[in-house]
PDB file of C-alpha atoms in Angstrom:
ATOM      1  CA  MET A   1     -23.875  21.089 -10.415  1.00 44.00           C
ATOM      2  CA  ASN A   2     -24.935  18.379 -13.481  1.00 42.00           C
ATOM      3  CA  GLU A   3     -28.673  18.716 -13.459  1.00 48.00           C
ATOM      4  CA  THR A   4     -29.193  15.284 -14.303  1.00 49.00           C
ATOM      5  CA  ARG A   5     -29.488  12.306 -11.778  1.00 84.00           C
ATOM      6  CA  TYR A   6     -25.855  10.868 -11.000  1.00 95.00           C
ATOM      7  CA  ASP A   7     -25.873   7.290 -12.496  1.00 96.00           C
ATOM      8  CA  GLY A   8     -22.863   6.015 -10.790  1.00 97.00           C
ATOM      9  CA  LEU A   9     -20.433   7.102  -8.174  1.00 98.00           C
ATOM     10  CA  LEU A  10     -16.577   6.672  -9.046  1.00 98.00           C
ATOM     11  CA  LEU A  11     -13.638   7.024  -6.292  1.00 98.00           C
ATOM     12  CA  ASP A  12     -10.086   7.353  -6.209  1.00 98.00           C
ATOM     13  CA  HIS A  13      -8.690   4.668  -3.484  1.00 98.00           C
ATOM     14  CA  ASP A  14      -5.816   6.361  -1.355  1.00 98.00           C
ATOM     15  CA  GLY A  15      -6.597   9.725  -0.029  1.00 98.00           C
ATOM     16  CA  VAL A  16     -10.531   8.586  -0.651  1.00 98.00           C
ATOM     17  CA  ILE A  17     -11.457   6.088   0.965  1.00 98.00           C
ATOM     18  CA  VAL A  18      -8.205   4.615   2.935  1.00 98.00           C
ATOM     19  CA  THR A  19      -5.623   7.131   4.737  1.00 98.00           C
ATOM     20  CA  LEU A  20      -2.107   7.814   2.921  1.00 97.00           C
ATOM     21  CA  CYS A  21       0.790   5.796   3.688  1.00 95.00           C
ATOM     22  CA  SER A  22       4.016   8.173   5.186  1.00 95.00           C
ATOM     23  CA  ARG A  23       6.501   8.565   2.452  1.00 96.00           C
ATOM     24  CA  GLN A  24       8.977   6.852   4.895  1.00 97.00           C
ATOM     25  CA  VAL A  25       7.495   4.195   4.048  1.00 97.00           C
ATOM     26  CA  LEU A  26       7.308   4.586   0.716  1.00 98.00           C
ATOM     27  CA  GLN A  27      10.917   5.847   0.633  1.00 98.00           C
ATOM     28  CA  SER A  28      12.494   2.020   2.093  1.00 98.00           C
ATOM     29  CA  ALA A  29      10.301   0.349   0.081  1.00 98.00           C
ATOM     30  CA  ALA A  30      12.168   2.120  -3.391  1.00 98.00           C
ATOM     31  CA  ILE A  31      15.291   1.529  -1.368  1.00 98.00           C
ATOM     32  CA  ASP A  32      14.710  -2.295  -0.707  1.00 98.00           C
ATOM     33  CA  ALA A  33      14.292  -2.186  -4.626  1.00 98.00           C
ATOM     34  CA  PHE A  34      17.117  -0.888  -5.633  1.00 98.00           C
ATOM     35  CA  ALA A  35      19.446  -3.521  -3.079  1.00 98.00           C
ATOM     36  CA  ASP A  36      16.898  -6.184  -5.235  1.00 98.00           C
ATOM     37  CA  ALA A  37      18.439  -4.868  -7.883  1.00 98.00           C
ATOM     38  CA  GLY A  38      22.327  -4.903  -6.337  1.00 98.00           C
ATOM     39  CA  VAL A  39      22.824  -1.509  -5.563  1.00 98.00           C
ATOM     40  CA  SER A  40      23.164  -1.406  -2.013  1.00 96.00           C
ATOM     41  CA  ASP A  41      23.501   2.942  -1.699  1.00 96.00           C
ATOM     42  CA  PRO A  42      21.500   4.497  -4.333  1.00 98.00           C
ATOM     43  CA  ASN A  43      21.373   8.109  -4.591  1.00 97.00           C
ATOM     44  CA  PRO A  44      18.950   9.859  -2.722  1.00 97.00           C
ATOM     45  CA  THR A  45      17.294  11.778  -5.288  1.00 96.00           C
ATOM     46  CA  ASP A  46      17.265   8.630  -7.541  1.00 98.00           C
ATOM     47  CA  VAL A  47      15.404   6.708  -4.488  1.00 98.00           C
ATOM     48  CA  ASP A  48      12.782   9.798  -4.315  1.00 97.00           C
ATOM     49  CA  ALA A  49      12.655   9.374  -8.562  1.00 97.00           C
ATOM     50  CA  ILE A  50      10.738   5.629  -7.920  1.00 98.00           C
ATOM     51  CA  THR A  51       9.179   6.731  -4.536  1.00 97.00           C
ATOM     52  CA  ILE A  52       6.024   8.521  -5.351  1.00 95.00           C
ATOM     53  CA  ASN A  53       4.262   9.965  -8.681  1.00 93.00           C
ATOM     54  CA  VAL A  54       6.767   8.311 -10.714  1.00 96.00           C
ATOM     55  CA  SER A  55       7.217   9.078 -13.913  1.00 94.00           C
ATOM     56  CA  GLU A  56       8.349   6.360 -17.290  1.00 94.00           C
ATOM     57  CA  THR A  57      11.298   9.366 -17.910  1.00 95.00           C
ATOM     58  CA  GLU A  58      12.406   9.529 -13.886  1.00 96.00           C
ATOM     59  CA  LEU A  59      12.624   5.642 -13.985  1.00 97.00           C
ATOM     60  CA  ARG A  60      14.644   4.927 -16.857  1.00 97.00           C
ATOM     61  CA  THR A  61      17.481   7.532 -15.648  1.00 97.00           C
ATOM     62  CA  ALA A  62      17.546   6.542 -12.268  1.00 97.00           C
ATOM     63  CA  ALA A  63      17.825   2.455 -13.679  1.00 98.00           C
ATOM     64  CA  GLU A  64      20.496   3.839 -16.499  1.00 97.00           C
ATOM     65  CA  ARG A  65      22.759   5.543 -13.979  1.00 97.00           C
ATOM     66  CA  TYR A  66      22.942   1.789 -12.077  1.00 98.00           C
ATOM     67  CA  ASN A  67      22.805  -0.034 -15.896  1.00 97.00           C
ATOM     68  CA  ILE A  68      19.879  -2.152 -14.244  1.00 97.00           C
ATOM     69  CA  ASP A  69      17.095  -3.124 -16.553  1.00 98.00           C
ATOM     70  CA  PRO A  70      14.292  -0.757 -15.850  1.00 98.00           C
ATOM     71  CA  ASP A  71      11.664  -3.133 -16.188  1.00 98.00           C
ATOM     72  CA  ALA A  72      13.236  -5.100 -13.333  1.00 98.00           C
ATOM     73  CA  LEU A  73      13.670  -2.404 -10.854  1.00 98.00           C
ATOM     74  CA  TRP A  74       9.926  -1.288 -11.022  1.00 98.00           C
ATOM     75  CA  ARG A  75       8.457  -4.893 -10.597  1.00 98.00           C
ATOM     76  CA  TYR A  76      11.212  -4.709  -7.905  1.00 98.00           C
ATOM     77  CA  ARG A  77       9.791  -1.689  -6.872  1.00 98.00           C
ATOM     78  CA  GLU A  78       6.015  -2.705  -7.000  1.00 98.00           C
ATOM     79  CA  ASP A  79       6.910  -5.597  -5.061  1.00 98.00           C
ATOM     80  CA  ARG A  80       8.160  -4.059  -2.163  1.00 98.00           C
ATOM     81  CA  ILE A  81       5.727  -1.761  -2.287  1.00 98.00           C
ATOM     82  CA  GLU A  82       3.069  -4.517  -2.306  1.00 98.00           C
ATOM     83  CA  THR A  83       4.507  -5.557   0.476  1.00 98.00           C
ATOM     84  CA  ARG A  84       4.933  -2.702   2.738  1.00 98.00           C
ATOM     85  CA  LEU A  85       1.376  -1.585   1.855  1.00 98.00           C
ATOM     86  CA  ARG A  86       0.142  -5.200   3.077  1.00 98.00           C
ATOM     87  CA  ALA A  87       1.781  -4.780   6.354  1.00 98.00           C
ATOM     88  CA  GLU A  88       0.614  -1.289   6.741  1.00 98.00           C
ATOM     89  CA  THR A  89      -2.952  -2.099   6.457  1.00 98.00           C
ATOM     90  CA  LYS A  90      -2.694  -5.141   8.482  1.00 98.00           C
ATOM     91  CA  ALA A  91      -1.193  -3.139  11.352  1.00 98.00           C
ATOM     92  CA  GLY A  92      -4.067  -0.537  10.889  1.00 97.00           C
ATOM     93  CA  ARG A  93      -1.641   2.706   9.905  1.00 97.00           C
ATOM     94  CA  LYS A  94      -3.173   2.179   6.361  1.00 98.00           C
ATOM     95  CA  ALA A  95      -6.854   2.106   7.469  1.00 98.00           C
ATOM     96  CA  PRO A  96     -10.659   3.808   5.709  1.00 98.00           C
ATOM     97  CA  TYR A  97     -11.575   7.116   7.105  1.00 98.00           C
ATOM     98  CA  GLU A  98     -14.037   6.932   9.240  1.00 97.00           C
ATOM     99  CA  ASP A  99     -16.728   8.558   7.246  1.00 98.00           C
ATOM    100  CA  ALA A 100     -15.936   5.105   4.785  1.00 98.00           C
ATOM    101  CA  THR A 101     -18.615   3.565   6.166  1.00 97.00           C
ATOM    102  CA  CYS A 102     -21.404   5.946   4.415  1.00 96.00           C
ATOM    103  CA  LEU A 103     -20.622   3.908   1.115  1.00 97.00           C
ATOM    104  CA  GLU A 104     -22.354   0.796   2.096  1.00 95.00           C
ATOM    105  CA  ARG A 105     -25.741   2.658   1.532  1.00 93.00           C
ATOM    106  CA  VAL A 106     -25.374   3.681  -1.814  1.00 95.00           C
ATOM    107  CA  THR A 107     -27.532   1.829  -4.386  1.00 92.00           C
ATOM    108  CA  VAL A 108     -25.639   3.513  -7.476  1.00 96.00           C
ATOM    109  CA  PRO A 109     -22.754   1.485  -9.350  1.00 97.00           C
ATOM    110  CA  THR A 110     -20.325   2.398  -7.477  1.00 98.00           C
ATOM    111  CA  GLY A 111     -16.436   1.681  -8.561  1.00 98.00           C
ATOM    112  CA  VAL A 112     -12.891   2.624  -7.913  1.00 98.00           C
ATOM    113  CA  ALA A 113     -10.131   4.544 -10.450  1.00 98.00           C
ATOM    114  CA  SER A 114      -6.699   4.583  -8.810  1.00 98.00           C
ATOM    115  CA  ASN A 115      -3.188   4.716 -10.290  1.00 98.00           C
ATOM    116  CA  ASN A 116      -2.008   1.952  -7.154  1.00 98.00           C
ATOM    117  CA  GLN A 117      -1.825  -1.573  -7.970  1.00 98.00           C
ATOM    118  CA  THR A 118      -4.778  -3.740  -8.517  1.00 98.00           C
ATOM    119  CA  ARG A 119      -3.549  -5.669  -5.892  1.00 98.00           C
ATOM    120  CA  ILE A 120      -3.041  -3.269  -3.446  1.00 98.00           C
ATOM    121  CA  VAL A 121      -6.377  -1.994  -3.604  1.00 98.00           C
ATOM    122  CA  GLU A 122      -8.392  -4.961  -4.203  1.00 98.00           C
ATOM    123  CA  PHE A 123      -6.568  -6.400  -0.927  1.00 98.00           C
ATOM    124  CA  VAL A 124      -6.969  -3.195   1.420  1.00 98.00           C
ATOM    125  CA  LEU A 125     -10.831  -3.408   0.775  1.00 98.00           C
ATOM    126  CA  THR A 126     -11.163  -6.500   1.081  1.00 98.00           C
ATOM    127  CA  GLU A 127      -9.189  -6.254   4.259  1.00 98.00           C
ATOM    128  CA  TYR A 128     -11.546  -3.187   5.713  1.00 98.00           C
ATOM    129  CA  GLY A 129     -14.682  -5.537   4.368  1.00 98.00           C
ATOM    130  CA  LEU A 130     -15.153  -2.399   1.716  1.00 98.00           C
ATOM    131  CA  ARG A 131     -15.148  -4.693  -1.266  1.00 98.00           C
ATOM    132  CA  ASP A 132     -18.445  -5.744  -1.643  1.00 97.00           C
ATOM    133  CA  CYS A 133     -19.001  -1.685  -1.293  1.00 98.00           C
ATOM    134  CA  VAL A 134     -17.972  -1.516  -5.344  1.00 98.00           C
ATOM    135  CA  GLN A 135     -18.873  -3.086  -7.883  1.00 98.00           C
ATOM    136  CA  THR A 136     -15.424  -2.382 -10.154  1.00 98.00           C
ATOM    137  CA  VAL A 137     -11.598  -1.620  -9.495  1.00 98.00           C
ATOM    138  CA  GLN A 138      -9.480  -0.011 -12.228  1.00 98.00           C
ATOM    139  CA  ALA A 139      -6.305   0.873 -11.446  1.00 98.00           C
ATOM    140  CA  ARG A 140      -2.771  -0.636 -12.367  1.00 98.00           C
ATOM    141  CA  ALA A 141      -1.212  -3.465 -13.088  1.00 97.00           C
ATOM    142  CA  PRO A 142       2.715  -3.892 -11.686  1.00 97.00           C
ATOM    143  CA  THR A 143       4.398  -3.297 -14.620  1.00 96.00           C
ATOM    144  CA  ARG A 144       6.266  -0.234 -16.629  1.00 95.00           C
ATOM    145  CA  GLU A 145       3.818   0.206 -19.193  1.00 95.00           C
ATOM    146  CA  SER A 146       1.577   0.955 -16.528  1.00 96.00           C
ATOM    147  CA  LEU A 147       3.200   4.680 -15.967  1.00 95.00           C
ATOM    148  CA  ARG A 148       2.001   4.966 -19.326  1.00 94.00           C
ATOM    149  CA  LYS A 149      -1.843   5.097 -18.163  1.00 95.00           C
ATOM    150  CA  LYS A 150      -1.547   6.994 -14.989  1.00 97.00           C
ATOM    151  CA  LYS A 151      -3.913   9.516 -13.809  1.00 98.00           C
ATOM    152  CA  PRO A 152      -4.550  12.151 -15.320  1.00 98.00           C
ATOM    153  CA  ASP A 153      -4.972   9.971 -18.462  1.00 98.00           C
ATOM    154  CA  PRO A 154      -8.554   9.183 -17.819  1.00 98.00           C
ATOM    155  CA  ARG A 155      -8.452   5.574 -19.294  1.00 98.00           C
ATOM    156  CA  TYR A 156      -9.577   4.071 -15.183  1.00 98.00           C
ATOM    157  CA  LEU A 157     -12.150   6.449 -15.001  1.00 98.00           C
ATOM    158  CA  GLU A 158     -13.789   5.495 -18.329  1.00 98.00           C
ATOM    159  CA  ALA A 159     -13.123   1.669 -18.296  1.00 98.00           C
ATOM    160  CA  ALA A 160     -15.012   1.968 -14.484  1.00 98.00           C
ATOM    161  CA  ALA A 161     -17.633   3.827 -16.342  1.00 98.00           C
ATOM    162  CA  ARG A 162     -18.497   1.422 -19.161  1.00 98.00           C
ATOM    163  CA  GLU A 163     -17.977  -2.082 -16.699  1.00 98.00           C
ATOM    164  CA  LEU A 164     -20.019  -0.248 -14.316  1.00 98.00           C
ATOM    165  CA  ASP A 165     -22.475   0.521 -17.272  1.00 98.00           C
ATOM    166  CA  CYS A 166     -23.212   4.473 -16.515  1.00 96.00           C
ATOM    167  CA  SER A 167     -23.401   7.348 -18.496  1.00 95.00           C
ATOM    168  CA  ASN A 168     -23.297   9.954 -15.707  1.00 96.00           C
ATOM    169  CA  PRO A 169     -21.333   8.934 -12.989  1.00 97.00           C
ATOM    170  CA  VAL A 170     -19.566  11.259 -10.268  1.00 97.00           C
ATOM    171  CA  TYR A 171     -15.914  11.309  -9.954  1.00 98.00           C
ATOM    172  CA  VAL A 172     -14.021  11.883  -6.561  1.00 98.00           C
ATOM    173  CA  GLY A 173     -10.457  12.346  -6.224  1.00 98.00           C
ATOM    174  CA  ASP A 174      -7.984  14.218  -3.555  1.00 98.00           C
ATOM    175  CA  SER A 175      -5.541  15.563  -6.033  1.00 98.00           C
ATOM    176  CA  GLU A 176      -5.263  17.534  -9.562  1.00 98.00           C
ATOM    177  CA  SER A 177      -4.485  14.928 -11.464  1.00 98.00           C
ATOM    178  CA  ASP A 178      -7.999  13.240 -10.127  1.00 98.00           C
ATOM    179  CA  ILE A 179      -9.963  16.382 -11.277  1.00 98.00           C
ATOM    180  CA  ILE A 180      -8.027  16.833 -14.710  1.00 98.00           C
ATOM    181  CA  ALA A 181      -8.801  12.880 -15.339  1.00 98.00           C
ATOM    182  CA  GLY A 182     -12.152  13.444 -14.610  1.00 98.00           C
ATOM    183  CA  LYS A 183     -12.589  16.681 -16.898  1.00 98.00           C
ATOM    184  CA  ARG A 184     -10.691  14.404 -19.438  1.00 98.00           C
ATOM    185  CA  ALA A 185     -13.469  11.961 -18.888  1.00 98.00           C
ATOM    186  CA  GLY A 186     -16.302  14.788 -19.566  1.00 98.00           C
ATOM    187  CA  PHE A 187     -17.729  13.385 -15.547  1.00 98.00           C
ATOM    188  CA  ASP A 188     -18.520  15.768 -12.894  1.00 97.00           C
ATOM    189  CA  THR A 189     -15.637  15.924 -10.143  1.00 98.00           C
ATOM    190  CA  VAL A 190     -15.695  16.709  -6.433  1.00 98.00           C
ATOM    191  CA  PHE A 191     -12.474  17.585  -4.706  1.00 98.00           C
ATOM    192  CA  LEU A 192     -12.596  15.809  -1.573  1.00 98.00           C
ATOM    193  CA  ARG A 193     -10.589  18.131   0.752  1.00 98.00           C
ATOM    194  CA  ARG A 194      -8.923  15.638   3.689  1.00 98.00           C
ATOM    195  CA  ASP A 195      -5.692  17.098   6.355  1.00 97.00           C
ATOM    196  CA  HIS A 196      -3.218  16.354   4.042  1.00 97.00           C
ATOM    197  CA  ASN A 197      -4.712  18.630   0.879  1.00 98.00           C
ATOM    198  CA  ALA A 198      -6.432  20.885   3.059  1.00 97.00           C
ATOM    199  CA  THR A 199      -4.581  24.299   1.887  1.00 97.00           C
ATOM    200  CA  ARG A 200      -3.894  22.607  -1.627  1.00 97.00           C
ATOM    201  CA  GLN A 201      -3.960  25.133  -4.781  1.00 97.00           C
ATOM    202  CA  LEU A 202      -5.912  23.759  -7.878  1.00 97.00           C
ATOM    203  CA  SER A 203      -4.996  24.900 -11.067  1.00 97.00           C
ATOM    204  CA  VAL A 204      -8.577  23.195 -12.273  1.00 97.00           C
ATOM    205  CA  GLU A 205     -11.835  24.004 -10.718  1.00 97.00           C
ATOM    206  CA  PRO A 206     -13.684  20.565  -9.758  1.00 98.00           C
ATOM    207  CA  THR A 207     -17.526  21.004 -10.163  1.00 96.00           C
ATOM    208  CA  LEU A 208     -17.869  20.726  -6.432  1.00 96.00           C
ATOM    209  CA  GLU A 209     -15.738  20.814  -3.327  1.00 97.00           C
ATOM    210  CA  LEU A 210     -16.649  18.767  -0.248  1.00 98.00           C
ATOM    211  CA  GLU A 211     -14.897  17.369   3.100  1.00 97.00           C
ATOM    212  CA  SER A 212     -16.369  14.315   3.672  1.00 97.00           C
ATOM    213  CA  LEU A 213     -17.346  11.134   1.473  1.00 98.00           C
ATOM    214  CA  THR A 214     -20.870  11.427   3.498  1.00 96.00           C
ATOM    215  CA  ALA A 215     -21.351  15.194   1.973  1.00 96.00           C
ATOM    216  CA  VAL A 216     -20.599  13.075  -2.000  1.00 96.00           C
ATOM    217  CA  VAL A 217     -23.075  10.326  -1.060  1.00 95.00           C
ATOM    218  CA  GLU A 218     -25.456  13.235  -0.121  1.00 92.00           C
ATOM    219  CA  ILE A 219     -26.096  14.410  -3.434  1.00 90.00           C
ATOM    220  CA  LEU A 220     -26.582  11.041  -4.908  1.00 90.00           C
ATOM    221  CA  GLY A 221     -29.477  11.740  -3.194  1.00 76.00           C
ATOM    222  CA  GLU A 222     -28.872   8.467  -0.458  1.00 52.00           C
ATOM    223  CA  LEU A 223     -28.159  10.294   2.670  1.00 43.00           C
ATOM    224  CA  GLU A 224     -30.360  13.126   4.634  1.00 40.00           C
ATOM    225  CA  PRO A 225     -28.036  15.973   4.734  1.00 41.00           C
ATOM    226  CA  ALA A 226     -27.033  16.616   7.448  1.00 41.00           C
ATOM    227  CA  ASP A 227     -28.093  19.241  10.327  1.00 40.00           C
TER     228      ASP A 227
END
C-alpha cells in the first residue's frame, strides 16, 4: 500500500455500492430498444451486443444490420435501460449492499466513477439516501460518444479526483477494467470481491483485494478494524 495517507475515496457504483441488475432485465431493455427502432425480431447476437459491456463497433455493426441510425438505437437503449433500472431500484431488487452504510462515516472526500449513466447513478444513490455520502458522480451521458469514455479509460476517475481536489485517492472497483483504469490514473486500487466476482481471475494486480466496503473504509483510518 501507499504509505501516504489517502486523501480521497473513489468508488465504482454497480457491484461495489449497489447490487448488479440481472442480465435478463438488461436483455429485455435491449429488445425493447430494437422495437423502438422498428425491429420486432432482432437476432439474439445483436441483442447481446447492445446489452452490456457495449463497444462502439458492436453498436454500429448491430445498427447497420437493420439499417438503423446507431445514435438513435443507442439512445433508445439508454432510455430503456434507465426505465428498467429505476423500476428495479423502486422494487428493491437493485439495492445497496449492507456494508454501504459505512460510507456515512467516511470523512475524506468521496466520489463515484462509473460506466453507468449519470442519471441512473444519481437516482439510485438518492433513492437509498446515499447521495450525500459522495461529493461527486462522474459517469456517462446517454450518448453514443460516451462509449469512448468508459473505463478502462481513466478519465472518469481523473475527473472525480479533480472535482474532489485530492491527489492521492484510492479507487475501489469490482472488475478488471476498474483496476486498469485506476492504474492508468496513477491511483492505488482495491479489487472488491462480492458474490458475482468471488472467483474471478485478474490479469492485472490491484494494490489490495478486500471483501467488504467496511474493510475498505478501515484502510482510510475511519473505522476501527473489525475483530
